[in-house]
Amino acid sequence: MSDADLKLYLDQWHQDLDGRMVSFAGYSMPVQYEGVMAEHIWTRENAGLFDVSHMGQLIFSSDDSSIDIGVELEKLLPANIIKLGVNRLRYSMLLAEGGGILDDLMVTRREHDFYMVVNGAVKHEDMAYIRENLNDAITLNYMEDHSLLALQGPKAGYVMKQLIPTTDDLFFMQAGSYDWNGVKLWISRSGYTGEDGFEISVHNDDVHKLADALIQYEEVKPIGLGARDSLRLEAGLPLYGHDLTSETMPFSANLAFAVPKRRREEAGFIGDVHILKQFADGPETLRVGIAVEGRQPVREGAIIVDDNDKQIGIITSGGFAPTLQRPIAMGYVPMALSQEGTDIIIQQRGKNIAAKVTAMPFVPNGYRRPPKAA
Amino acid sequence: MIRYYTEDHEWIEVENDEATVGITDYAQGQLGDVVFVETPAAETILAKGDDAAVVESVKAASDVYAPVSGEVTDGNEALVDDPALVNNDPEGEGWFFKMKLTDTSELTALMDEDGYKEFIADL
């Protein structure tokens, strides 16, 4: 931990719960409380409470009624924003001119504005880049006075419903404004664990009260960054700065779904020329899931080699999957080797480890999706 | 038998020129849940400071160094099937390897139990 690290509003709260604090994204953050394995399994079976207040919460608004913020955001993001309904959220990316991914994010259309959550480690760069490329008639607000909590797990819905009964109406990727005993909360049914759950934006003055209220439920335990990482890896979700970088383009990152058909046809977003070319040509490498044989985890930076020990790919995330009790990884392989079931060789500290390309998520999602229309 | 400790959080228990090596309770607490251990094979010759074993937790990999020079006589096979022994009994059943020392005078550079307790209290 460095002295320069910012403190979360719940800093003392985490320490009182025996959170082990580490430096992450410029903040002092809890990496674990009772242990990564126990916290991971608790989240998969019950509900975990995460403090992710290091993430950047942004609001896009405009006083000019002739400005369509959705249209303007489509110049920045490759997502289908103009068709996004009110109180609906979507995964998207901030792209460089050359098509590389500068960050990945969630964007929500609200009644009068747009709400965006970006990664903590790059939020200031994001804001500068967005401001530089955004219509001046749109105001960009950084919600520094708000914290962000995530409640994740199969029992998250039950707990949230006890706290605020009307949240039961939310399905995956829906959001809304809620009143909790006079405290205003912005709640999204979303998360980064593959489980059902919520992300709750709350004013710093109220975050302590909310965290206390949530932790009162016997279904809820505080969960640190360690388990957050192993949970998202099992869910097959990429981590910016590791699985995605400014060198990665969306199709290679296996995020084609985030550049929908209309946007491919119409283009008109930063990086479009390069991204559409990659779509037409097909990417050279693809982010895939990897099942590692044996028990030894492979880590970020381990290389994927061919039969002659020549590097052909790289591991971008890897670890031990507590749910599966075996090592799993994510990495980039040549397209020809990206088919499920393909045998690959990983080299780590001079040792060859057998592995197989496999489908993601590694653990089935538990999202609460809306019932299918009859 | 005398037990010594290193600044890398290993313990080494010595009887004559035979020693058992493991990691301390403090070390296992810092590592968290151990999911994989690779111990050296018998007859491996280790110089003081050499990489001797690998211990991996959910989150990260760490090397275990040879605290003194010698020849490995046994690696703890039980850790292959049950790496959590390192968490549950780090200074007992969770030992890593046994070795025959080449130079017992190297032991004088190590800490005793009280010295180690002071060392970790300052961390």
CSV table of C-alpha atoms in Angstrom, one decimal, chain A residues 107-343:
chain,number,residue,atom,x,y,z
A,107,VAL,CA,-23.8,2.5,-20.1
A,108,THR,CA,-27.4,3.1,-19.0
A,109,ARG,CA,-30.1,5.3,-20.6
A,110,ARG,CA,-32.0,7.1,-17.8
A,111,GLU,CA,-35.1,9.3,-18.2
A,112,HIS,CA,-33.1,12.5,-18.5
A,113,ASP,CA,-29.5,11.5,-18.8
A,114,PHE,CA,-27.0,8.6,-19.3
A,115,TYR,CA,-25.1,6.9,-16.6
A,116,MET,CA,-21.8,5.2,-17.3
A,117,VAL,CA,-19.5,3.1,-15.2
A,118,VAL,CA,-15.8,2.8,-16.3
A,119,ASN,CA,-12.8,1.0,-14.8
A,120,GLY,CA,-11.1,2.7,-11.9
A,121,ALA,CA,-7.6,2.3,-13.1
A,122,VAL,CA,-8.2,4.3,-16.3
A,123,LYS,CA,-11.1,6.6,-15.3
A,124,HIS,CA,-9.3,9.8,-15.5
A,125,GLU,CA,-7.8,9.0,-18.9
A,126,ASP,CA,-11.3,7.9,-20.0
A,127,MET,CA,-12.9,11.2,-18.9
A,128,ALA,CA,-10.2,13.3,-20.7
A,129,TYR,CA,-10.7,11.2,-23.9
A,130,ILE,CA,-14.5,11.4,-23.7
A,131,ARG,CA,-14.5,15.1,-23.1
A,132,GLU,CA,-12.1,15.7,-26.0
A,133,ASN,CA,-14.4,13.7,-28.4
A,134,LEU,CA,-17.8,14.6,-27.0
A,135,ASN,CA,-20.2,17.3,-28.2
A,136,ASP,CA,-19.6,20.4,-26.1
A,137,ALA,CA,-23.3,20.8,-25.5
A,138,ILE,CA,-23.1,17.7,-23.3
A,139,THR,CA,-22.1,18.0,-19.7
A,140,LEU,CA,-19.9,15.2,-18.3
A,141,ASN,CA,-20.2,14.8,-14.6
A,142,TYR,CA,-17.8,12.6,-12.5
A,143,MET,CA,-19.8,11.4,-9.5
A,144,GLU,CA,-16.9,11.6,-7.1
A,145,ASP,CA,-19.4,12.0,-4.2
A,146,HIS,CA,-20.9,8.6,-4.9
A,147,SER,CA,-19.7,5.1,-3.9
A,148,LEU,CA,-20.6,1.9,-5.7
A,149,LEU,CA,-21.5,-1.3,-4.0
A,150,ALA,CA,-22.2,-4.7,-5.7
A,151,LEU,CA,-24.3,-7.4,-4.2
A,152,GLN,CA,-23.8,-10.6,-6.1
A,153,GLY,CA,-24.9,-14.2,-5.8
A,154,PRO,CA,-27.9,-16.5,-6.0
A,155,LYS,CA,-29.4,-15.0,-2.8
A,156,ALA,CA,-28.7,-11.3,-3.8
A,157,GLY,CA,-32.3,-11.0,-5.3
A,158,TYR,CA,-33.8,-12.2,-2.0
A,159,VAL,CA,-31.8,-9.8,0.1
A,160,MET,CA,-32.4,-6.9,-2.1
A,161,LYS,CA,-36.1,-7.6,-2.1
A,162,GLN,CA,-36.1,-7.6,1.7
A,163,LEU,CA,-34.5,-4.2,1.6
A,164,ILE,CA,-36.5,-2.7,-1.2
A,165,PRO,CA,-39.4,-4.9,-2.4
A,166,THR,CA,-39.8,-3.2,-5.7
A,167,THR,CA,-36.3,-4.2,-6.9
A,168,ASP,CA,-37.9,-7.6,-7.5
A,169,ASP,CA,-39.2,-6.1,-10.8
A,170,LEU,CA,-35.7,-5.7,-12.2
A,171,PHE,CA,-34.3,-8.2,-14.6
A,172,PHE,CA,-30.7,-8.6,-15.8
A,173,MET,CA,-29.4,-5.4,-17.5
A,174,GLN,CA,-32.3,-3.3,-16.1
A,175,ALA,CA,-31.9,-0.4,-13.7
A,176,GLY,CA,-33.9,2.2,-11.8
A,177,SER,CA,-34.0,4.8,-9.1
A,178,TYR,CA,-35.1,3.6,-5.7
A,179,ASP,CA,-35.8,5.2,-2.3
A,180,TRP,CA,-34.6,3.4,0.7
A,181,ASN,CA,-35.7,5.1,4.0
A,182,GLY,CA,-35.2,8.5,2.3
A,183,VAL,CA,-31.9,7.5,0.8
A,184,LYS,CA,-31.8,7.7,-3.0
A,185,LEU,CA,-30.2,4.7,-4.7
A,186,TRP,CA,-29.5,4.0,-8.3
A,187,ILE,CA,-29.7,0.2,-8.7
A,188,SER,CA,-28.7,-1.9,-11.7
A,189,ARG,CA,-29.3,-5.6,-12.0
A,190,SER,CA,-25.8,-6.4,-13.3
A,191,GLY,CA,-22.4,-7.4,-12.1
A,192,TYR,CA,-19.1,-9.0,-12.7
A,193,THR,CA,-19.4,-12.4,-11.1
A,194,GLY,CA,-21.7,-14.3,-13.6
A,195,GLU,CA,-24.3,-14.5,-10.8
A,196,ASP,CA,-27.6,-12.7,-10.4
A,197,GLY,CA,-27.0,-9.4,-8.5
A,198,PHE,CA,-27.0,-5.7,-8.3
A,199,GLU,CA,-24.7,-2.7,-8.5
A,200,ILE,CA,-25.8,0.1,-6.3
A,201,SER,CA,-24.8,3.7,-6.7
A,202,VAL,CA,-25.1,5.6,-3.4
A,203,HIS,CA,-24.0,9.0,-2.0
A,204,ASN,CA,-20.9,8.8,0.1
A,205,ASP,CA,-22.8,10.1,3.1
A,206,ASP,CA,-25.1,7.1,3.0
A,207,VAL,CA,-22.8,4.3,1.9
A,208,HIS,CA,-21.9,3.3,5.5
A,209,LYS,CA,-25.5,2.9,6.4
A,210,LEU,CA,-26.3,0.9,3.3
A,211,ALA,CA,-23.3,-1.4,3.7
A,212,ASP,CA,-24.3,-2.0,7.3
A,213,ALA,CA,-27.9,-2.8,6.4
A,214,LEU,CA,-26.8,-5.3,3.7
A,215,ILE,CA,-24.2,-7.1,5.9
A,216,GLN,CA,-26.9,-7.6,8.6
A,217,TYR,CA,-28.5,-10.3,6.4
A,218,GLU,CA,-27.1,-13.7,7.2
A,219,GLU,CA,-26.9,-14.4,3.5
A,220,VAL,CA,-24.4,-11.6,3.0
A,221,LYS,CA,-20.6,-11.4,3.6
A,222,PRO,CA,-18.1,-8.8,2.5
A,223,ILE,CA,-16.0,-10.0,-0.5
A,224,GLY,CA,-12.6,-8.7,-1.6
A,225,LEU,CA,-10.9,-8.1,-4.9
A,226,GLY,CA,-9.3,-11.5,-4.9
A,227,ALA,CA,-12.6,-13.4,-5.1
A,228,ARG,CA,-13.9,-10.7,-7.5
A,229,ASP,CA,-11.1,-11.7,-9.9
A,230,SER,CA,-11.6,-15.4,-9.6
A,231,LEU,CA,-15.4,-15.1,-9.9
A,232,ARG,CA,-15.1,-13.0,-13.1
A,233,LEU,CA,-12.6,-15.4,-14.6
A,234,GLU,CA,-14.9,-18.3,-14.0
A,235,ALA,CA,-17.7,-16.2,-15.6
A,236,GLY,CA,-15.4,-15.7,-18.7
A,237,LEU,CA,-15.5,-11.9,-18.3
A,238,PRO,CA,-12.5,-10.0,-19.5
A,239,LEU,CA,-10.5,-7.7,-17.2
A,240,TYR,CA,-9.4,-4.4,-18.6
A,241,GLY,CA,-5.6,-3.9,-18.5
A,242,HIS,CA,-5.1,-7.7,-18.6
A,243,ASP,CA,-7.4,-9.4,-21.1
A,244,LEU,CA,-8.2,-6.2,-23.0
A,245,THR,CA,-5.7,-3.4,-23.7
A,246,SER,CA,-5.2,-0.6,-26.1
A,247,GLU,CA,-3.6,-3.1,-28.4
A,248,THR,CA,-6.7,-5.3,-28.5
A,249,MET,CA,-9.5,-4.9,-31.0
A,250,PRO,CA,-13.1,-5.9,-30.2
A,251,PHE,CA,-13.4,-8.9,-32.6
A,252,SER,CA,-10.1,-10.4,-31.5
A,253,ALA,CA,-11.2,-9.9,-27.9
A,254,ASN,CA,-14.3,-12.1,-28.7
A,255,LEU,CA,-16.6,-9.1,-28.1
A,256,ALA,CA,-18.2,-9.1,-31.5
A,257,PHE,CA,-21.6,-8.9,-29.7
A,258,ALA,CA,-20.7,-5.4,-28.5
A,259,VAL,CA,-20.5,-4.2,-32.1
A,260,PRO,CA,-24.0,-5.0,-33.3
A,261,LYS,CA,-25.1,-5.3,-36.9
A,262,ARG,CA,-26.5,-1.8,-37.4
A,263,ARG,CA,-23.3,-0.2,-36.2
A,264,ARG,CA,-21.2,-2.4,-38.5
A,265,GLU,CA,-23.4,-1.4,-41.4
A,266,GLU,CA,-23.6,2.3,-40.6
A,267,ALA,CA,-20.3,2.8,-38.8
A,268,GLY,CA,-19.8,6.4,-37.5
A,269,PHE,CA,-17.9,5.7,-34.3
A,270,ILE,CA,-14.3,6.3,-33.3
A,271,GLY,CA,-12.1,3.5,-34.7
A,272,ASP,CA,-14.8,2.3,-37.1
A,273,VAL,CA,-12.5,2.0,-40.1
A,274,HIS,CA,-10.0,-0.4,-38.4
A,275,ILE,CA,-12.6,-2.3,-36.5
A,276,LEU,CA,-14.8,-3.0,-39.6
A,277,LYS,CA,-11.7,-4.0,-41.5
A,278,GLN,CA,-10.9,-6.5,-38.8
A,279,PHE,CA,-14.5,-7.7,-39.0
A,280,ALA,CA,-14.2,-8.2,-42.8
A,281,ASP,CA,-10.8,-9.8,-42.7
A,282,GLY,CA,-11.4,-11.8,-39.5
A,283,PRO,CA,-9.0,-11.3,-36.6
A,284,GLU,CA,-5.7,-13.1,-36.4
A,285,THR,CA,-6.1,-14.1,-32.8
A,286,LEU,CA,-9.0,-14.7,-30.6
A,287,ARG,CA,-9.6,-14.5,-26.8
A,288,VAL,CA,-10.6,-18.0,-25.7
A,289,GLY,CA,-11.3,-19.9,-22.5
A,290,ILE,CA,-8.6,-22.5,-21.6
A,291,ALA,CA,-8.9,-25.6,-19.4
A,292,VAL,CA,-5.5,-26.4,-17.9
A,293,GLU,CA,-4.6,-30.0,-17.3
A,294,GLY,CA,-3.3,-31.0,-13.8
A,295,ARG,CA,-3.5,-28.8,-10.8
A,296,GLN,CA,-0.9,-26.1,-11.3
A,297,PRO,CA,-2.4,-22.8,-12.3
A,298,VAL,CA,-1.0,-20.9,-15.2
A,299,ARG,CA,-0.8,-17.1,-14.8
A,300,GLU,CA,-1.0,-14.0,-16.8
A,301,GLY,CA,2.1,-13.7,-19.1
A,302,ALA,CA,2.6,-17.4,-19.6
A,303,ILE,CA,3.0,-18.1,-23.3
A,304,ILE,CA,1.2,-20.5,-25.6
A,305,VAL,CA,3.7,-22.4,-27.9
A,306,ASP,CA,3.6,-24.7,-30.9
A,307,ASP,CA,5.3,-28.1,-31.1
A,308,ASN,CA,8.6,-26.4,-31.8
A,309,ASP,CA,8.4,-24.2,-28.7
A,310,LYS,CA,7.7,-21.1,-30.8
A,311,GLN,CA,5.3,-18.6,-29.2
A,312,ILE,CA,1.9,-18.4,-30.8
A,313,GLY,CA,-0.2,-17.0,-28.1
A,314,ILE,CA,-0.4,-15.6,-24.6
A,315,ILE,CA,-2.3,-16.1,-21.3
A,316,THR,CA,-3.9,-12.9,-20.2
A,317,SER,CA,-5.6,-14.2,-17.0
A,318,GLY,CA,-5.2,-17.4,-15.2
A,319,GLY,CA,-5.8,-18.9,-11.8
A,320,PHE,CA,-7.4,-21.7,-9.8
A,321,ALA,CA,-11.1,-21.9,-10.2
A,322,PRO,CA,-12.6,-22.4,-6.7
A,323,THR,CA,-16.0,-23.6,-8.0
A,324,LEU,CA,-14.4,-26.2,-10.3
A,325,GLN,CA,-11.3,-27.0,-8.2
A,326,ARG,CA,-9.0,-26.9,-11.1
A,327,PRO,CA,-7.0,-24.3,-13.0
A,328,ILE,CA,-8.5,-22.2,-15.8
A,329,ALA,CA,-7.3,-19.4,-17.9
A,330,MET,CA,-8.1,-16.9,-20.6
A,331,GLY,CA,-5.8,-16.1,-23.5
A,332,TYR,CA,-5.2,-15.3,-27.1
A,333,VAL,CA,-4.6,-18.0,-29.7
A,334,PRO,CA,-4.3,-17.9,-33.5
A,335,MET,CA,-7.8,-18.3,-35.1
A,336,ALA,CA,-6.9,-21.7,-36.4
A,337,LEU,CA,-6.5,-22.9,-32.8
A,338,SER,CA,-9.6,-21.2,-31.4
A,339,GLN,CA,-12.0,-24.0,-31.9
A,340,GLU,CA,-13.4,-25.6,-28.7
A,341,GLY,CA,-11.5,-28.8,-27.8
A,342,THR,CA,-8.3,-27.8,-29.5
A,343,ASP,CA,-5.2,-29.0,-27.6
